[in-house]
Amino acid sequence: MHKMAEVGSTIYLDHQSAAPVFPEALEILKQYAIEPFSPSSLHQRGIHSKKVLQSALECISAFLGCEETEIVFTGGSWEAIVLGIEGFWRRNASKGKHILTTPIEQKPILLLFDKLKNEGATVSYIPVDKEGFVDPKAIEELSTSQTILCCVQWVNPEIGSIQNIQEVANLCFNKGIAFFCDGSYAAGWVPIDLKRLPISLLVVNPNQFNGPKGVGILCVKKGFEIEPIIPGLNRDFGFWGGSENLPAVLATAKAAEITSQLFKEKIEKVSYLQKLLWNDLLTHIPLIALNGPQLGFGRSIQNLNVSPEFIGGESQVLSCDLKGIMISSGPSCIQKNLRVSHVFKAVGLGYQRAVSSVRISLGITTTKEEIEKFAKIYREVVAKLREMSIGWKKYISEQAKNEE
Amino acid sequence: MHKMAEVGSTIYLDHQSAAPVFPEALEILKQYAIEPFSPSSLHQRGIHSKKVLQSALECISAFLGCEETEIVFTGGSWEAIVLGIEGFWRRNASKGKHILTTPIEQKPILLLFDKLKNEGATVSYIPVDKEGFVDPKAIEELSTSQTILCCVQWVNPEIGSIQNIQEVANLCFNKGIAFFCDGSYAAGWVPIDLKRLPISLLVVNPNQFNGPKGVGILCVKKGFEIEPIIPGLNRDFGFWGGSENLPAVLATAKAAEITSQLFKEKIEKVSYLQKLLWNDLLTHIPLIALNGPQLGFGRSIQNLNVSPEFIGGESQVLSCDLKGIMISSGPSCIQKNLRVSHVFKAVGLGYQRAVSSVRISLGITTTKEEIEKFAKIYREVVAKLREMSIGWKKYISEQAKNEE
């Protein structure tokens, strides 16, 4: 499998917070930063820059199955999300003011919709079931003649639900509604082919397929118009200003290329490790629940979100940390602000389940040895924390009574 | 002086388009990208990330003479400009709709003002003289009770004029007008101390002091309020969303640290080389004019913008390029769009002067050998191009007649 730098004695299982960058991608980033290159220059290095930028566009568009002219690079995937949603709203609000979305989008997206409500938007939320799946049919029921945009995430980074994006996209297409998809946690992990999939606006996060940070991609399919948020002159058809971050774009293309080559192997390995881990936890830890969908087609192979009853998520994270294991008690973008995440609320998982949850997220560098070592240590951590839990002690003594 | 990678046989004199990144800064960027770090994580690597982010903030705030809490990182300096200007407008437009600026700001800034005009702003342009200097007194004459913002660039990247920012800042401060300063080409090249300089909103471009691309800095002085453009949750006080681009921020801090250490040495060397080069050109090339201020306190030591009469700027750039020398026929952000730049128009330099101009921009890696070699080659390039110029031939024959 793909080799990264040595991790030492730590085990990193927080790939959906931030992922390691392929050394080959970093090498390219370094190469194009140590000497300056700008595609706007007339001289040889400018011409070379234009050429490699063009190859990068070809590589990334092949990765996504879109046209080169449909790709806009931004300073990060969150910038790409704002450009896609707010940019679309600003250009198209005159055609209708109704927007559809789900209550489990990334939190900042939901806040962005709150902002658009102040500008006259009305937003309807497509219900989700307790595994975090939206019902595509609800789109039909909720949409009106005023609906201009439907915004549904592909993969939920917290509980791992993978939406039936093909069905959502087809439905929107048939109803003439633009479809914005937050694919931040999808690209590199689920097959994407925009030729077959009528997504109007797709956001891709290069870091999630081991590309660099500081660059985001918005794919704007032909026929859809957006207003620039950071208006510019010569870059990305004026959708995003400033001069290109060429090193990061080239590194992104490299990461896309490697990801394509390794895709099958990666998917096989990581889904195997996910199953291995979940079976181990389920076998050895009593009263542990999986949050989100069952393993399989509908769940991200990177993501295990589990709640061992009677102990807190944060104490699990900190205890694991003392043993050199990095996991998360929630997506990186929300934990500082919310104790019980909006996703847990939306799927109807109660307070207890939420506060005892941790997210274990696997990545391309994860090995079988790491998973086995982690499973063993995590078992001990849970046992240790439960020893200090009044709820657990009560449960145990009641169990004992029942057995008498 | 600071060592960079070998440039081979090429001579890069286009530092104001894009600058090489310090290898030490790239090393840090690599170190924090090859293994993922996110300051939002609870585990050791998250805690370490928070710690190094804090040191980076201390380092950058020391570099600028501001508070750590006044620094906002964005995805690039152009993003920082939009956040500063449009963010200020959105929050403060209710207090007044009049904005002051200059006609020689970077072109996208002027287009941004055109956009704000559509939203009800009135914009007055402070006149500039033929060296590109604004008259600070005009600020007093042009400002009204409705003036909320004055926007004046520090260093012009095209003709190198350095404004008397202290006087502009004081004037705005005394009149209670917020002062936005585009310091993209100043930081790292002129001393900056925001403790003594009442700039309300300052934009800094890390790449111009040999930091990475893909990161910008907006310094928002205490007491000034802006509206987020890319709203976020946990980062940069909500002014800019997404998770931090930690590798780029840390690399920026490293570049700031090295720049501080080398500042005096760099300034001495580059200003010496600038003088050396200009004297050489002036001595050996007849009918060559300097565009912008004379060398000295009012001119960027990086920048020589020259017009050798009778030959075109683009042909000079391309001829130099064939000999491995990279110079520019205009700032990277505008050349594709305008033959005669708005700056040349604003300072009243005619069409002939504009089309024959090239920008030679020096940087920290520039050596005396390179300057001497460039001067010699450029002399030959100009002579060769003039041999093909009807205007030049006419001039020569008239000279000969006059001498008879």
PDB file of C-alpha atoms in Angstrom, chain A residues 112-257:
ATOM      1  CA  LEU A 112     -25.041  30.082   5.895  1.00  0.00           C
ATOM      2  CA  PHE A 113     -28.684  29.245   5.148  1.00  0.00           C
ATOM      3  CA  ASP A 114     -29.719  31.209   8.254  1.00  0.00           C
ATOM      4  CA  LYS A 115     -27.893  34.162   6.758  1.00  0.00           C
ATOM      5  CA  LEU A 116     -29.681  33.719   3.416  1.00  0.00           C
ATOM      6  CA  LYS A 117     -32.995  33.605   5.275  1.00  0.00           C
ATOM      7  CA  ASN A 118     -32.267  37.169   6.387  1.00  0.00           C
ATOM      8  CA  GLU A 119     -31.938  38.021   2.714  1.00  0.00           C
ATOM      9  CA  GLY A 120     -35.351  36.617   1.889  1.00  0.00           C
ATOM     10  CA  ALA A 121     -34.693  32.911   1.363  1.00  0.00           C
ATOM     11  CA  THR A 122     -37.122  30.334   2.711  1.00  0.00           C
ATOM     12  CA  VAL A 123     -35.502  27.044   3.577  1.00  0.00           C
ATOM     13  CA  SER A 124     -37.199  23.662   3.949  1.00  0.00           C
ATOM     14  CA  TYR A 125     -35.408  20.792   5.631  1.00  0.00           C
ATOM     15  CA  ILE A 126     -35.692  17.319   4.157  1.00  0.00           C
ATOM     16  CA  PRO A 127     -36.296  14.899   7.035  1.00  0.00           C
ATOM     17  CA  VAL A 128     -33.638  12.287   7.795  1.00  0.00           C
ATOM     18  CA  ASP A 129     -34.195   8.877   9.376  1.00  0.00           C
ATOM     19  CA  LYS A 130     -32.296   7.638  12.395  1.00  0.00           C
ATOM     20  CA  GLU A 131     -29.402   6.401  10.295  1.00  0.00           C
ATOM     21  CA  GLY A 132     -29.032   9.818   8.731  1.00  0.00           C
ATOM     22  CA  PHE A 133     -30.568   9.002   5.349  1.00  0.00           C
ATOM     23  CA  VAL A 134     -32.708  11.563   3.598  1.00  0.00           C
ATOM     24  CA  ASP A 135     -35.781  10.399   1.779  1.00  0.00           C
ATOM     25  CA  PRO A 136     -35.363  11.570  -1.822  1.00  0.00           C
ATOM     26  CA  LYS A 137     -39.125  11.449  -2.273  1.00  0.00           C
ATOM     27  CA  ALA A 138     -39.465  14.241   0.282  1.00  0.00           C
ATOM     28  CA  ILE A 139     -37.692  16.477  -2.210  1.00  0.00           C
ATOM     29  CA  GLU A 140     -40.637  16.049  -4.511  1.00  0.00           C
ATOM     30  CA  GLU A 141     -43.113  16.784  -1.739  1.00  0.00           C
ATOM     31  CA  LEU A 142     -41.273  19.808  -0.388  1.00  0.00           C
ATOM     32  CA  SER A 143     -40.316  21.493  -3.632  1.00  0.00           C
ATOM     33  CA  THR A 144     -42.440  24.292  -5.030  1.00  0.00           C
ATOM     34  CA  SER A 145     -42.367  26.383  -8.178  1.00  0.00           C
ATOM     35  CA  GLN A 146     -40.168  28.762  -6.194  1.00  0.00           C
ATOM     36  CA  THR A 147     -37.501  26.146  -5.388  1.00  0.00           C
ATOM     37  CA  ILE A 148     -34.213  27.099  -7.046  1.00  0.00           C
ATOM     38  CA  LEU A 149     -31.701  25.012  -5.126  1.00  0.00           C
ATOM     39  CA  CYS A 150     -31.450  21.703  -3.308  1.00  0.00           C
ATOM     40  CA  CYS A 151     -28.427  21.170  -1.091  1.00  0.00           C
ATOM     41  CA  VAL A 152     -27.643  17.630   0.096  1.00  0.00           C
ATOM     42  CA  GLN A 153     -24.296  16.404   1.381  1.00  0.00           C
ATOM     43  CA  TRP A 154     -22.842  13.224  -0.057  1.00  0.00           C
ATOM     44  CA  VAL A 155     -21.108  11.717   2.987  1.00  0.00           C
ATOM     45  CA  ASN A 156     -21.768  12.810   6.545  1.00  0.00           C
ATOM     46  CA  PRO A 157     -18.433  13.249   8.348  1.00  0.00           C
ATOM     47  CA  GLU A 158     -19.899  12.568  11.767  1.00  0.00           C
ATOM     48  CA  ILE A 159     -21.991   9.407  11.468  1.00  0.00           C
ATOM     49  CA  GLY A 160     -20.841   8.300   8.014  1.00  0.00           C
ATOM     50  CA  SER A 161     -24.172   8.160   6.169  1.00  0.00           C
ATOM     51  CA  ILE A 162     -23.803   8.066   2.381  1.00  0.00           C
ATOM     52  CA  GLN A 163     -26.809   9.515   0.607  1.00  0.00           C
ATOM     53  CA  ASN A 164     -28.292   8.088  -2.542  1.00  0.00           C
ATOM     54  CA  ILE A 165     -26.876  10.975  -4.510  1.00  0.00           C
ATOM     55  CA  GLN A 166     -27.797   9.499  -7.876  1.00  0.00           C
ATOM     56  CA  GLU A 167     -31.482   9.482  -6.965  1.00  0.00           C
ATOM     57  CA  VAL A 168     -31.354  12.968  -5.413  1.00  0.00           C
ATOM     58  CA  ALA A 169     -29.496  14.332  -8.448  1.00  0.00           C
ATOM     59  CA  ASN A 170     -31.919  12.734 -10.920  1.00  0.00           C
ATOM     60  CA  LEU A 171     -34.929  14.052  -9.006  1.00  0.00           C
ATOM     61  CA  CYS A 172     -33.549  17.599  -8.933  1.00  0.00           C
ATOM     62  CA  PHE A 173     -32.621  17.352 -12.585  1.00  0.00           C
ATOM     63  CA  ASN A 174     -36.116  16.230 -13.550  1.00  0.00           C
ATOM     64  CA  LYS A 175     -37.702  19.022 -11.538  1.00  0.00           C
ATOM     65  CA  GLY A 176     -35.336  21.669 -12.920  1.00  0.00           C
ATOM     66  CA  ILE A 177     -33.890  22.428  -9.500  1.00  0.00           C
ATOM     67  CA  ALA A 178     -30.158  23.139  -9.232  1.00  0.00           C
ATOM     68  CA  PHE A 179     -28.444  20.549  -7.048  1.00  0.00           C
ATOM     69  CA  PHE A 180     -25.573  21.562  -4.776  1.00  0.00           C
ATOM     70  CA  CYS A 181     -23.680  18.656  -3.238  1.00  0.00           C
ATOM     71  CA  ASP A 182     -21.119  18.951  -0.456  1.00  0.00           C
ATOM     72  CA  GLY A 183     -18.778  16.182  -1.510  1.00  0.00           C
ATOM     73  CA  SER A 184     -16.057  17.100   0.994  1.00  0.00           C
ATOM     74  CA  TYR A 185     -15.943  13.594   2.447  1.00  0.00           C
ATOM     75  CA  ALA A 186     -16.862  11.763  -0.729  1.00  0.00           C
ATOM     76  CA  ALA A 187     -14.155  12.520  -3.273  1.00  0.00           C
ATOM     77  CA  GLY A 188     -11.484   9.858  -3.070  1.00  0.00           C
ATOM     78  CA  TRP A 189     -13.803   7.503  -1.166  1.00  0.00           C
ATOM     79  CA  VAL A 190     -16.811   6.940  -3.384  1.00  0.00           C
ATOM     80  CA  PRO A 191     -16.670   6.718  -7.189  1.00  0.00           C
ATOM     81  CA  ILE A 192     -17.529  10.068  -8.741  1.00  0.00           C
ATOM     82  CA  ASP A 193     -18.488  10.502 -12.354  1.00  0.00           C
ATOM     83  CA  LEU A 194     -20.226  13.768 -13.074  1.00  0.00           C
ATOM     84  CA  LYS A 195     -20.910  12.641 -16.614  1.00  0.00           C
ATOM     85  CA  ARG A 196     -23.502  10.205 -15.292  1.00  0.00           C
ATOM     86  CA  LEU A 197     -24.499  12.181 -12.226  1.00  0.00           C
ATOM     87  CA  PRO A 198     -26.372  15.461 -12.783  1.00  0.00           C
ATOM     88  CA  ILE A 199     -24.907  17.426  -9.873  1.00  0.00           C
ATOM     89  CA  SER A 200     -24.997  21.148 -10.683  1.00  0.00           C
ATOM     90  CA  LEU A 201     -22.468  22.305  -8.071  1.00  0.00           C
ATOM     91  CA  LEU A 202     -20.072  19.880  -6.388  1.00  0.00           C
ATOM     92  CA  VAL A 203     -17.571  20.719  -3.657  1.00  0.00           C
ATOM     93  CA  VAL A 204     -14.444  18.616  -3.328  1.00  0.00           C
ATOM     94  CA  ASN A 205     -11.930  18.746  -0.464  1.00  0.00           C
ATOM     95  CA  PRO A 206      -8.465  17.800  -1.760  1.00  0.00           C
ATOM     96  CA  ASN A 207      -7.093  17.077   1.725  1.00  0.00           C
ATOM     97  CA  GLN A 208      -9.611  14.258   2.117  1.00  0.00           C
ATOM     98  CA  PHE A 209      -7.895  12.373  -0.702  1.00  0.00           C
ATOM     99  CA  ASN A 210      -4.481  13.215   0.723  1.00  0.00           C
ATOM    100  CA  GLY A 211      -3.958  16.411  -1.201  1.00  0.00           C
ATOM    101  CA  PRO A 212      -2.790  19.634   0.451  1.00  0.00           C
ATOM    102  CA  LYS A 213      -4.746  21.993   2.647  1.00  0.00           C
ATOM    103  CA  GLY A 214      -5.405  25.533   1.510  1.00  0.00           C
ATOM    104  CA  VAL A 215      -7.158  24.597  -1.700  1.00  0.00           C
ATOM    105  CA  GLY A 216     -10.758  23.724  -2.475  1.00  0.00           C
ATOM    106  CA  ILE A 217     -12.582  22.784  -5.641  1.00  0.00           C
ATOM    107  CA  LEU A 218     -16.005  23.842  -6.797  1.00  0.00           C
ATOM    108  CA  CYS A 219     -17.255  22.126  -9.900  1.00  0.00           C
ATOM    109  CA  VAL A 220     -19.817  24.319 -11.677  1.00  0.00           C
ATOM    110  CA  LYS A 221     -21.561  22.297 -14.341  1.00  0.00           C
ATOM    111  CA  LYS A 222     -22.182  23.943 -17.662  1.00  0.00           C
ATOM    112  CA  GLY A 223     -25.499  25.783 -17.701  1.00  0.00           C
ATOM    113  CA  PHE A 224     -25.389  26.896 -14.077  1.00  0.00           C
ATOM    114  CA  GLU A 225     -24.482  30.426 -13.173  1.00  0.00           C
ATOM    115  CA  ILE A 226     -23.057  31.775  -9.968  1.00  0.00           C
ATOM    116  CA  GLU A 227     -21.981  35.172  -8.735  1.00  0.00           C
ATOM    117  CA  PRO A 228     -18.355  35.498  -7.579  1.00  0.00           C
ATOM    118  CA  ILE A 229     -17.824  35.941  -3.832  1.00  0.00           C
ATOM    119  CA  ILE A 230     -14.169  36.903  -4.104  1.00  0.00           C
ATOM    120  CA  PRO A 231     -14.365  38.504  -7.536  1.00  0.00           C
ATOM    121  CA  GLY A 232     -11.228  38.414  -9.637  1.00  0.00           C
ATOM    122  CA  LEU A 233      -9.872  39.213 -13.017  1.00  0.00           C
ATOM    123  CA  ASN A 234      -7.905  36.543 -14.755  1.00  0.00           C
ATOM    124  CA  ARG A 235      -8.416  33.421 -12.672  1.00  0.00           C
ATOM    125  CA  ASP A 236     -11.045  30.721 -12.737  1.00  0.00           C
ATOM    126  CA  PHE A 237     -13.269  32.641 -15.138  1.00  0.00           C
ATOM    127  CA  GLY A 238     -13.524  35.484 -12.608  1.00  0.00           C
ATOM    128  CA  PHE A 239     -15.266  33.261 -10.036  1.00  0.00           C
ATOM    129  CA  TRP A 240     -12.414  33.433  -7.583  1.00  0.00           C
ATOM    130  CA  GLY A 241      -9.850  36.233  -7.503  1.00  0.00           C
ATOM    131  CA  GLY A 242      -6.163  36.530  -6.824  1.00  0.00           C
ATOM    132  CA  SER A 243      -3.433  34.622  -8.605  1.00  0.00           C
ATOM    133  CA  GLU A 244      -3.507  30.843  -8.660  1.00  0.00           C
ATOM    134  CA  ASN A 245      -2.001  28.909  -5.766  1.00  0.00           C
ATOM    135  CA  LEU A 246      -0.143  26.867  -8.368  1.00  0.00           C
ATOM    136  CA  PRO A 247       1.860  24.650  -5.958  1.00  0.00           C
ATOM    137  CA  ALA A 248      -1.321  23.560  -4.157  1.00  0.00           C
ATOM    138  CA  VAL A 249      -3.245  22.993  -7.392  1.00  0.00           C
ATOM    139  CA  LEU A 250      -0.476  20.826  -8.846  1.00  0.00           C
ATOM    140  CA  ALA A 251      -0.197  18.900  -5.584  1.00  0.00           C
ATOM    141  CA  THR A 252      -3.963  18.348  -5.696  1.00  0.00           C
ATOM    142  CA  ALA A 253      -3.709  16.923  -9.205  1.00  0.00           C
ATOM    143  CA  LYS A 254      -0.935  14.584  -8.040  1.00  0.00           C
ATOM    144  CA  ALA A 255      -3.083  13.413  -5.134  1.00  0.00           C
ATOM    145  CA  ALA A 256      -6.015  12.824  -7.505  1.00  0.00           C
ATOM    146  CA  GLU A 257      -3.778  10.817  -9.808  1.00  0.00           C
TER     147      GLU A 257
END
